[in-house]
Amino acid sequence: MEQQVRILGVPMDLGADRRGVDMGPSAIRYGGLADQLASAGIDCIDGGDIAVPRPEESDPDAGGLSSGRAKFFRETKEVCEDVATAVNATLLEGQFPLVLGGDHSIGIGTMAGAARDDEELGVIWFDAHGDFNTPETTPSGNIHGMSLAAVLGDGAFADHDWAHTPEIREENVVIVGLRDVDDGERRRLYESDVTAFTMSDIDTRGAPEVVAEALEIATDGTDGMHVSLDLDWLDPTEAPGVGTPVRGGVSYREAHIAMEYVAEHHDQLRSMEMVEVNPILDEHNRTAELGCELVASAFGKRVL
């Protein structure tokens, strides 16, 4: 990749119940992100962190929803609008936006910013979870479990321009590594045109074949592609420090192979984010360090 990479931190934990992911951007930087990118031949600058309100100073139920529940809706809207503006400004300056979370609700802002200017965007969502709940189906009210539904304008999000991103079509959205789905979002996934590859698909077909097909789907007729990497995609034995760990995830090598396949489509890659690193639950920052390695692989780092 010839573009300069701009790192944007979003220390956000309003979208989740468990505290700690707000320290993710700092942990990732401390884990050697800049050095890993440099080793891949990538020039990068750090754009600092986007301001996030403190949950102690906010009312989680003060929002503007017509139905259902989404905690810290107003604050999430404000943060995601700022993220979208920063991502779009980065692209307009000819740089590549690499966004560090923070919980996965920030993906709403990243995708909105990357899809501006009426250009269609495909999405690959590496995640143990579907993140396809709506305010009407969510069992928790946590927006980090609604990110994909939000950008696709599902449920109550249809009336909110800051979330709904029409440039992203369901048929160009792919979830990879799915293994923990709520009943309500399972029904909505079945009814949608979103492609979901479960861990059973990876077990049966292998990570390279699944990721190759995911890339084909995300880039079919689109102007670019967004890659969202939730570290809970990996098995907790590899990445213990995540917001919502689920057993049975991908291995260290499977994760690297997936990112190496992403790197082969660097000309179509428009934006990327890495989320849900929780240093409170981590062991000697190993999850953040692993995340830095994976990002470097996505940007072209190889053994030879």
Tab-separated table of N, CA and C in Angstrom, residues 185-303:
chain	number	residue	atom	x	y	z
A	185	GLU	N	-31.669	-11.670	16.347
A	185	GLU	CA	-30.800	-11.336	15.213
A	185	GLU	C	-30.631	-12.528	14.271
A	186	ARG	N	-30.764	-13.749	14.793
A	186	ARG	CA	-30.707	-14.917	13.920
A	186	ARG	C	-31.837	-14.867	12.894
A	187	ARG	N	-33.030	-14.536	13.348
A	187	ARG	CA	-34.164	-14.442	12.421
A	187	ARG	C	-33.927	-13.347	11.387
A	188	ARG	N	-33.409	-12.209	11.824
A	188	ARG	CA	-33.204	-11.102	10.894
A	188	ARG	C	-32.082	-11.411	9.900
A	189	LEU	N	-31.063	-12.123	10.348
A	189	LEU	CA	-30.002	-12.528	9.420
A	189	LEU	C	-30.551	-13.463	8.349
A	190	TYR	N	-31.402	-14.403	8.750
A	190	TYR	CA	-32.008	-15.309	7.778
A	190	TYR	C	-32.836	-14.534	6.739
A	191	GLU	N	-33.519	-13.499	7.174
A	191	GLU	CA	-34.387	-12.734	6.285
A	191	GLU	C	-33.620	-11.760	5.385
A	192	SER	N	-32.360	-11.480	5.735
A	192	SER	CA	-31.577	-10.487	5.008
A	192	SER	C	-30.779	-11.136	3.883
A	193	ASP	N	-30.090	-10.281	3.102
A	193	ASP	CA	-29.186	-10.749	2.055
A	193	ASP	C	-27.729	-10.721	2.509
A	194	VAL	N	-27.512	-10.543	3.816
A	194	VAL	CA	-26.164	-10.589	4.364
A	194	VAL	C	-25.654	-12.033	4.324
A	195	THR	N	-24.378	-12.201	3.964
A	195	THR	CA	-23.752	-13.524	3.975
A	195	THR	C	-23.056	-13.728	5.313
A	196	ALA	N	-23.323	-14.852	5.951
A	196	ALA	CA	-22.701	-15.153	7.238
A	196	ALA	C	-21.995	-16.500	7.165
A	197	PHE	N	-20.675	-16.473	7.379
A	197	PHE	CA	-19.890	-17.699	7.465
A	197	PHE	C	-19.635	-17.991	8.943
A	198	THR	N	-20.121	-19.118	9.413
A	198	THR	CA	-19.937	-19.493	10.810
A	198	THR	C	-18.586	-20.182	10.991
A	199	MET	N	-18.229	-20.442	12.245
A	199	MET	CA	-17.010	-21.194	12.501
A	199	MET	C	-17.114	-22.610	11.934
A	200	SER	N	-18.315	-23.138	11.831
A	200	SER	CA	-18.484	-24.454	11.199
A	200	SER	C	-18.065	-24.408	9.736
A	201	ASP	N	-18.366	-23.314	9.052
A	201	ASP	CA	-17.925	-23.159	7.663
A	201	ASP	C	-16.403	-23.151	7.571
A	202	ILE	N	-15.765	-22.436	8.506
A	202	ILE	CA	-14.306	-22.381	8.518
A	202	ILE	C	-13.722	-23.750	8.846
A	203	ASP	N	-14.335	-24.468	9.789
A	203	ASP	CA	-13.872	-25.806	10.134
A	203	ASP	C	-13.971	-26.750	8.932
A	204	THR	N	-15.061	-26.629	8.192
A	204	THR	CA	-15.323	-27.550	7.083
A	204	THR	C	-14.534	-27.187	5.823
A	205	ARG	N	-14.527	-25.903	5.491
A	205	ARG	CA	-13.947	-25.479	4.213
A	205	ARG	C	-12.532	-24.927	4.342
A	206	GLY	N	-12.180	-24.490	5.546
A	206	GLY	CA	-10.879	-23.879	5.755
A	206	GLY	C	-10.951	-22.364	5.636
A	207	ALA	N	-10.140	-21.674	6.419
A	207	ALA	CA	-10.157	-20.214	6.432
A	207	ALA	C	-9.827	-19.602	5.073
A	208	PRO	N	-8.828	-20.107	4.341
A	208	PRO	CA	-8.510	-19.463	3.055
A	208	PRO	C	-9.688	-19.443	2.080
A	209	GLU	N	-10.393	-20.564	1.960
A	209	GLU	CA	-11.511	-20.616	1.020
A	209	GLU	C	-12.650	-19.703	1.456
A	210	VAL	N	-12.954	-19.694	2.735
A	210	VAL	CA	-14.035	-18.845	3.235
A	210	VAL	C	-13.701	-17.372	3.051
A	211	VAL	N	-12.497	-16.978	3.416
A	211	VAL	CA	-12.118	-15.565	3.299
A	211	VAL	C	-12.052	-15.137	1.837
A	212	ALA	N	-11.585	-16.019	0.963
A	212	ALA	CA	-11.538	-15.694	-0.464
A	212	ALA	C	-12.945	-15.407	-0.996
A	213	GLU	N	-13.922	-16.234	-0.590
A	213	GLU	CA	-15.295	-15.987	-1.031
A	213	GLU	C	-15.856	-14.713	-0.420
A	214	ALA	N	-15.523	-14.459	0.846
A	214	ALA	CA	-15.981	-13.228	1.495
A	214	ALA	C	-15.467	-12.000	0.745
A	215	LEU	N	-14.230	-12.038	0.317
A	215	LEU	CA	-13.648	-10.909	-0.430
A	215	LEU	C	-14.350	-10.728	-1.771
A	216	GLU	N	-14.693	-11.821	-2.417
A	216	GLU	CA	-15.425	-11.721	-3.689
A	216	GLU	C	-16.774	-11.043	-3.486
A	217	ILE	N	-17.473	-11.415	-2.423
A	217	ILE	CA	-18.796	-10.858	-2.155
A	217	ILE	C	-18.699	-9.373	-1.821
A	218	ALA	N	-17.750	-9.009	-0.969
A	218	ALA	CA	-17.629	-7.623	-0.518
A	218	ALA	C	-17.187	-6.680	-1.633
A	219	THR	N	-16.480	-7.207	-2.615
A	219	THR	CA	-15.959	-6.346	-3.696
A	219	THR	C	-16.772	-6.446	-4.986
A	220	ASP	N	-17.828	-7.231	-4.990
A	220	ASP	CA	-18.639	-7.429	-6.190
A	220	ASP	C	-19.482	-6.179	-6.490
A	221	GLY	N	-19.043	-5.393	-7.442
A	221	GLY	CA	-19.797	-4.208	-7.857
A	221	GLY	C	-19.684	-3.017	-6.932
A	222	THR	N	-18.759	-3.063	-5.975
A	222	THR	CA	-18.591	-1.950	-5.038
A	222	THR	C	-17.399	-1.086	-5.443
A	223	ASP	N	-17.329	0.101	-4.848
A	223	ASP	CA	-16.224	1.023	-5.116
A	223	ASP	C	-15.075	0.864	-4.136
A	224	GLY	N	-15.281	0.083	-3.103
A	224	GLY	CA	-14.249	-0.125	-2.093
A	224	GLY	C	-14.762	-1.071	-1.025
A	225	MET	N	-13.895	-1.362	-0.059
A	225	MET	CA	-14.224	-2.355	0.957
A	225	MET	C	-13.740	-1.876	2.323
A	226	HIS	N	-14.583	-2.107	3.326
A	226	HIS	CA	-14.216	-1.840	4.718
A	226	HIS	C	-14.014	-3.167	5.426
A	227	VAL	N	-12.932	-3.280	6.190
A	227	VAL	CA	-12.668	-4.478	6.980
A	227	VAL	C	-12.750	-4.116	8.454
A	228	SER	N	-13.598	-4.847	9.170
A	228	SER	CA	-13.761	-4.628	10.601
A	228	SER	C	-13.268	-5.865	11.334
A	229	LEU	N	-12.268	-5.677	12.183
A	229	LEU	CA	-11.639	-6.789	12.893
A	229	LEU	C	-11.924	-6.679	14.380
A	230	ASP	N	-12.854	-7.505	14.841
A	230	ASP	CA	-13.144	-7.631	16.270
A	230	ASP	C	-12.248	-8.744	16.794
A	231	LEU	N	-11.418	-8.447	17.791
A	231	LEU	CA	-10.464	-9.442	18.267
A	231	LEU	C	-11.138	-10.646	18.932
A	232	ASP	N	-12.442	-10.551	19.255
A	232	ASP	CA	-13.108	-11.744	19.788
A	232	ASP	C	-13.389	-12.767	18.694
A	233	TRP	N	-13.057	-12.422	17.452
A	233	TRP	CA	-13.100	-13.374	16.346
A	233	TRP	C	-12.161	-14.543	16.618
A	234	LEU	N	-11.042	-14.239	17.282
A	234	LEU	CA	-10.085	-15.289	17.620
A	234	LEU	C	-10.536	-16.071	18.851
A	235	ASP	N	-10.009	-17.255	18.993
A	235	ASP	CA	-10.285	-18.036	20.182
A	235	ASP	C	-9.690	-17.338	21.409
A	236	PRO	N	-10.364	-17.387	22.554
A	236	PRO	CA	-9.844	-16.714	23.756
A	236	PRO	C	-8.480	-17.215	24.216
A	237	THR	N	-8.087	-18.427	23.804
A	237	THR	CA	-6.742	-18.886	24.152
A	237	THR	C	-5.685	-18.076	23.430
A	238	GLU	N	-6.066	-17.482	22.289
A	238	GLU	CA	-5.148	-16.636	21.529
A	238	GLU	C	-5.301	-15.162	21.911
A	239	ALA	N	-6.551	-14.755	22.159
A	239	ALA	CA	-6.851	-13.351	22.446
A	239	ALA	C	-7.757	-13.276	23.677
A	240	PRO	N	-7.181	-13.378	24.877
A	240	PRO	CA	-7.996	-13.374	26.096
A	240	PRO	C	-8.559	-12.004	26.463
A	241	GLY	N	-7.894	-10.948	26.027
A	241	GLY	CA	-8.287	-9.609	26.444
A	241	GLY	C	-9.248	-8.947	25.491
A	242	VAL	N	-10.487	-9.455	25.440
A	242	VAL	CA	-11.518	-8.881	24.568
A	242	VAL	C	-12.782	-8.626	25.374
A	243	GLY	N	-13.644	-7.789	24.817
A	243	GLY	CA	-14.845	-7.391	25.541
A	243	GLY	C	-15.819	-8.516	25.784
A	244	THR	N	-16.023	-9.383	24.763
A	244	THR	CA	-17.014	-10.455	24.875
A	244	THR	C	-16.432	-11.746	24.302
A	245	PRO	N	-15.598	-12.447	25.067
A	245	PRO	CA	-14.952	-13.650	24.543
A	245	PRO	C	-15.932	-14.802	24.343
A	246	VAL	N	-15.682	-15.596	23.291
A	246	VAL	CA	-16.501	-16.774	22.993
A	246	VAL	C	-15.561	-17.899	22.577
A	247	ARG	N	-15.685	-19.042	23.222
A	247	ARG	CA	-14.825	-20.171	22.878
A	247	ARG	C	-15.072	-20.660	21.454
A	248	GLY	N	-14.049	-21.270	20.874
A	248	GLY	CA	-14.216	-21.891	19.560
A	248	GLY	C	-13.916	-20.977	18.390
A	249	GLY	N	-13.061	-19.970	18.586
A	249	GLY	CA	-12.737	-19.042	17.511
A	249	GLY	C	-11.573	-19.509	16.654
A	250	VAL	N	-11.138	-18.630	15.746
A	250	VAL	CA	-10.056	-18.985	14.832
A	250	VAL	C	-8.725	-19.020	15.575
A	251	SER	N	-7.783	-19.712	14.979
A	251	SER	CA	-6.454	-19.836	15.551
A	251	SER	C	-5.573	-18.661	15.130
A	252	TYR	N	-4.402	-18.615	15.701
A	252	TYR	CA	-3.412	-17.592	15.357
A	252	TYR	C	-3.102	-17.625	13.867
A	253	ARG	N	-2.826	-18.812	13.321
A	253	ARG	CA	-2.468	-18.916	11.910
A	253	ARG	C	-3.660	-18.614	11.012
A	254	GLU	N	-4.848	-19.080	11.372
A	254	GLU	CA	-6.022	-18.783	10.543
A	254	GLU	C	-6.259	-17.284	10.454
A	255	ALA	N	-6.065	-16.587	11.571
A	255	ALA	CA	-6.255	-15.136	11.566
A	255	ALA	C	-5.240	-14.455	10.652
A	256	HIS	N	-3.987	-14.870	10.718
A	256	HIS	CA	-2.969	-14.273	9.857
A	256	HIS	C	-3.236	-14.570	8.382
A	257	ILE	N	-3.632	-15.788	8.075
A	257	ILE	CA	-3.942	-16.129	6.684
A	257	ILE	C	-5.064	-15.235	6.156
A	258	ALA	N	-6.089	-15.026	6.991
A	258	ALA	CA	-7.208	-14.170	6.583
A	258	ALA	C	-6.733	-12.759	6.260
A	259	MET	N	-5.886	-12.206	7.126
A	259	MET	CA	-5.395	-10.854	6.885
A	259	MET	C	-4.466	-10.794	5.676
A	260	GLU	N	-3.731	-11.869	5.415
A	260	GLU	CA	-2.885	-11.911	4.223
A	260	GLU	C	-3.736	-11.896	2.959
A	261	TYR	N	-4.884	-12.545	2.995
A	261	TYR	CA	-5.806	-12.492	1.864
A	261	TYR	C	-6.375	-11.080	1.694
A	262	VAL	N	-6.662	-10.424	2.806
A	262	VAL	CA	-7.122	-9.032	2.728
A	262	VAL	C	-6.075	-8.170	2.048
A	263	ALA	N	-4.808	-8.381	2.389
A	263	ALA	CA	-3.721	-7.585	1.809
A	263	ALA	C	-3.648	-7.742	0.293
A	264	GLU	N	-4.029	-8.903	-0.212
A	264	GLU	CA	-4.007	-9.118	-1.654
A	264	GLU	C	-5.044	-8.266	-2.379
A	265	HIS	N	-5.988	-7.704	-1.625
A	265	HIS	CA	-7.004	-6.806	-2.199
A	265	HIS	C	-6.791	-5.373	-1.727
A	266	HIS	N	-5.534	-4.996	-1.510
A	266	HIS	CA	-5.242	-3.675	-0.943
A	266	HIS	C	-5.736	-2.538	-1.822
A	267	ASP	N	-5.832	-2.780	-3.130
A	267	ASP	CA	-6.299	-1.721	-4.022
A	267	ASP	C	-7.782	-1.429	-3.838
A	268	GLN	N	-8.515	-2.356	-3.205
A	268	GLN	CA	-9.945	-2.152	-2.957
A	268	GLN	C	-10.245	-1.825	-1.498
A	269	LEU	N	-9.226	-1.893	-0.657
A	269	LEU	CA	-9.414	-1.625	0.773
A	269	LEU	C	-9.476	-0.122	1.015
A	270	ARG	N	-10.584	0.330	1.584
A	270	ARG	CA	-10.773	1.765	1.804
A	270	ARG	C	-10.581	2.165	3.259
A	271	SER	N	-10.937	1.295	4.193
A	271	SER	CA	-10.832	1.628	5.618
A	271	SER	C	-10.769	0.335	6.416
A	272	MET	N	-10.262	0.468	7.646
A	272	MET	CA	-10.160	-0.695	8.523
A	272	MET	C	-10.272	-0.239	9.962
A	273	GLU	N	-10.826	-1.112	10.785
A	273	GLU	CA	-10.875	-0.833	12.216
A	273	GLU	C	-10.554	-2.109	12.984
A	274	MET	N	-10.008	-1.923	14.173
A	274	MET	CA	-9.759	-3.030	15.091
A	274	MET	C	-10.387	-2.651	16.429
A	275	VAL	N	-11.231	-3.544	16.965
A	275	VAL	CA	-12.047	-3.172	18.116
A	275	VAL	C	-12.061	-4.251	19.192
A	276	GLU	N	-12.623	-3.852	20.335
A	276	GLU	CA	-12.949	-4.716	21.475
A	276	GLU	C	-11.729	-5.272	22.214
A	277	VAL	N	-10.578	-4.608	22.115
A	277	VAL	CA	-9.433	-4.983	22.937
A	277	VAL	C	-9.669	-4.441	24.351
A	278	ASN	N	-9.621	-5.332	25.331
A	278	ASN	CA	-9.861	-4.942	26.715
A	278	ASN	C	-8.640	-5.300	27.563
A	279	PRO	N	-7.747	-4.331	27.811
A	279	PRO	CA	-6.512	-4.632	28.545
A	279	PRO	C	-6.737	-5.070	29.991
A	280	ILE	N	-7.901	-4.736	30.568
A	280	ILE	CA	-8.188	-5.188	31.936
A	280	ILE	C	-8.249	-6.712	31.998
A	281	LEU	N	-8.730	-7.335	30.940
A	281	LEU	CA	-8.890	-8.783	30.894
A	281	LEU	C	-7.719	-9.485	30.221
A	282	ASP	N	-6.749	-8.716	29.755
A	282	ASP	CA	-5.658	-9.274	28.965
A	282	ASP	C	-4.536	-9.829	29.847
A	283	GLU	N	-3.613	-10.527	29.205
A	283	GLU	CA	-2.439	-11.077	29.873
A	283	GLU	C	-1.192	-10.454	29.252
A	284	HIS	N	-0.583	-9.517	29.972
A	284	HIS	CA	0.643	-8.861	29.519
A	284	HIS	C	0.493	-8.218	28.139
A	285	ASN	N	-0.706	-7.713	27.847
A	285	ASN	CA	-0.997	-6.985	26.604
A	285	ASN	C	-0.871	-7.862	25.361
A	286	ARG	N	-0.985	-9.176	25.514
A	286	ARG	CA	-0.769	-10.072	24.374
A	286	ARG	C	-1.842	-9.934	23.303
A	287	THR	N	-3.093	-9.599	23.698
A	287	THR	CA	-4.156	-9.440	22.703
A	287	THR	C	-3.907	-8.220	21.838
A	288	ALA	N	-3.523	-7.111	22.453
A	288	ALA	CA	-3.213	-5.905	21.685
A	288	ALA	C	-2.022	-6.142	20.760
A	289	GLU	N	-1.009	-6.837	21.257
A	289	GLU	CA	0.167	-7.119	20.430
A	289	GLU	C	-0.201	-8.010	19.244
A	290	LEU	N	-1.063	-9.005	19.490
A	290	LEU	CA	-1.526	-9.854	18.404
A	290	LEU	C	-2.304	-9.030	17.379
A	291	GLY	N	-3.146	-8.122	17.869
A	291	GLY	CA	-3.890	-7.263	16.962
A	291	GLY	C	-2.969	-6.447	16.063
A	292	CYS	N	-1.878	-5.956	16.630
A	292	CYS	CA	-0.900	-5.195	15.833
A	292	CYS	C	-0.277	-6.063	14.753
A	293	GLU	N	0.023	-7.312	15.088
A	293	GLU	CA	0.565	-8.243	14.099
A	293	GLU	C	-0.432	-8.465	12.958
A	294	LEU	N	-1.696	-8.643	13.313
A	294	LEU	CA	-2.711	-8.918	12.298
A	294	LEU	C	-2.916	-7.726	11.372
A	295	VAL	N	-2.894	-6.536	11.933
A	295	VAL	CA	-3.015	-5.339	11.092
A	295	VAL	C	-1.845	-5.273	10.123
A	296	ALA	N	-0.638	-5.575	10.606
A	296	ALA	CA	0.524	-5.555	9.723
A	296	ALA	C	0.363	-6.558	8.592
A	297	SER	N	-0.184	-7.743	8.882
A	297	SER	CA	-0.436	-8.727	7.829
A	297	SER	C	-1.456	-8.209	6.819
A	298	ALA	N	-2.473	-7.495	7.302
A	298	ALA	CA	-3.479	-6.928	6.407
A	298	ALA	C	-2.896	-5.849	5.507
A	299	PHE	N	-1.791	-5.256	5.932
A	299	PHE	CA	-1.126	-4.221	5.141
A	299	PHE	C	0.079	-4.762	4.374
A	300	GLY	N	0.207	-6.087	4.338
A	300	GLY	CA	1.180	-6.665	3.430
A	300	GLY	C	2.433	-7.260	4.051
A	301	LYS	N	2.563	-7.293	5.372
A	301	LYS	CA	3.754	-7.865	5.972
A	301	LYS	C	3.783	-9.379	5.735
A	302	ARG	N	4.942	-9.885	5.309
A	302	ARG	CA	5.131	-11.291	5.042
A	302	ARG	C	6.441	-11.784	5.659
A	303	VAL	N	6.558	-13.106	5.784
A	303	VAL	CA	7.801	-13.686	6.274
A	303	VAL	C	8.899	-13.496	5.236
